[in-house]
């Protein structure tokens, strides 16, 4: 996996909500790469979010823990 895709997937793991839903306000070329690997749903279209696939969710949470020392949950807002 390309380092940029790995970092983005880690971020998606941290900021996912509603069982794998994530905002798609990231570079579309990188998002397309994740889609081609079967890790997220199609990034093009009118919707403002995509979903992590089961494999995408598993890998995103593992990468979030690796890179951000988190269990994959976004920090609570204060």
CSV table of C-alpha atoms in Angstrom, one decimal:
chain,number,residue,atom,x,y,z
A,1,UNK,CA,0.0,0.0,0.0
A,2,UNK,CA,1.3,3.5,-0.8
A,3,UNK,CA,2.2,5.5,2.3
A,4,UNK,CA,-0.3,8.3,1.5
A,5,UNK,CA,-3.1,5.7,1.1
A,6,UNK,CA,-2.0,4.1,4.4
A,7,UNK,CA,-2.1,7.4,6.2
A,8,UNK,CA,-5.5,8.4,4.7
A,9,UNK,CA,-6.9,5.0,5.6
A,10,UNK,CA,-5.7,5.5,9.1
A,11,UNK,CA,-7.5,8.9,9.3
A,12,UNK,CA,-10.6,7.3,7.9
A,13,UNK,CA,-10.4,4.8,10.7
A,14,UNK,CA,-10.2,7.5,13.3
A,15,UNK,CA,-13.0,9.6,12.0
A,16,UNK,CA,-15.5,7.0,10.8
A,17,UNK,CA,-19.0,7.2,12.2
A,18,UNK,CA,-22.3,5.3,11.7
A,19,UNK,CA,-20.5,1.9,11.3
A,20,UNK,CA,-18.0,2.8,8.6
A,21,UNK,CA,-19.3,6.1,7.1
A,22,UNK,CA,-16.6,8.7,6.5
A,23,UNK,CA,-16.6,12.2,5.0
A,24,UNK,CA,-14.9,12.2,1.6
A,25,UNK,CA,-13.1,15.5,1.7
A,26,UNK,CA,-9.8,14.0,0.9
A,27,UNK,CA,-7.8,13.9,-2.3
A,28,UNK,CA,-9.8,12.0,-4.9
A,29,UNK,CA,-6.8,10.3,-6.5
A,30,UNK,CA,-6.0,8.7,-3.2
A,31,UNK,CA,-9.6,7.9,-2.5
A,32,UNK,CA,-9.8,6.3,-5.9
A,33,UNK,CA,-6.8,4.1,-5.0
A,34,UNK,CA,-8.5,3.0,-1.8
A,35,UNK,CA,-11.7,2.2,-3.8
A,36,UNK,CA,-9.7,0.1,-6.4
A,37,UNK,CA,-8.3,-1.9,-3.5
A,38,UNK,CA,-11.8,-2.6,-2.2
A,39,UNK,CA,-11.4,-0.6,1.0
A,40,UNK,CA,-14.0,2.1,0.5
A,41,UNK,CA,-17.2,2.5,-1.6
A,42,UNK,CA,-17.1,4.7,-4.8
A,43,UNK,CA,-15.9,8.2,-3.9
A,44,UNK,CA,-17.5,10.0,-6.9
A,45,UNK,CA,-21.1,11.1,-6.9
A,46,UNK,CA,-23.3,13.6,-5.1
A,47,UNK,CA,-23.1,12.1,-1.6
A,48,UNK,CA,-20.7,13.7,0.8
A,49,UNK,CA,-19.5,10.5,2.4
A,50,UNK,CA,-18.3,7.0,1.5
A,51,UNK,CA,-18.3,3.8,3.5
A,52,UNK,CA,-15.4,1.7,4.6
A,53,UNK,CA,-15.9,-1.9,3.5
A,54,UNK,CA,-15.5,-4.6,6.1
A,55,UNK,CA,-11.8,-5.1,5.1
A,56,UNK,CA,-11.4,-1.3,4.9
A,57,UNK,CA,-12.7,-0.9,8.4
A,58,UNK,CA,-10.5,-3.7,9.8
A,59,UNK,CA,-7.4,-2.2,8.2
A,60,UNK,CA,-8.3,1.4,9.0
A,61,UNK,CA,-8.7,0.7,12.7
A,62,UNK,CA,-5.4,-1.2,12.7
A,63,UNK,CA,-3.6,1.6,11.0
A,64,UNK,CA,-5.2,4.2,13.3
A,65,UNK,CA,-3.8,2.3,16.2
A,66,UNK,CA,-0.4,2.0,14.6
A,67,UNK,CA,0.0,5.6,13.5
A,68,UNK,CA,-2.1,7.5,16.1
A,69,UNK,CA,-2.0,5.2,19.1
A,70,UNK,CA,-5.8,5.2,19.3
A,71,UNK,CA,-8.3,2.4,19.3
A,72,UNK,CA,-9.8,4.0,16.2
A,73,UNK,CA,-12.2,6.3,18.0
A,74,UNK,CA,-12.0,10.0,17.3
A,75,UNK,CA,-11.1,12.1,20.4
A,76,UNK,CA,-14.0,13.5,22.2
A,77,UNK,CA,-14.8,17.1,21.5
A,78,UNK,CA,-14.5,19.5,24.4
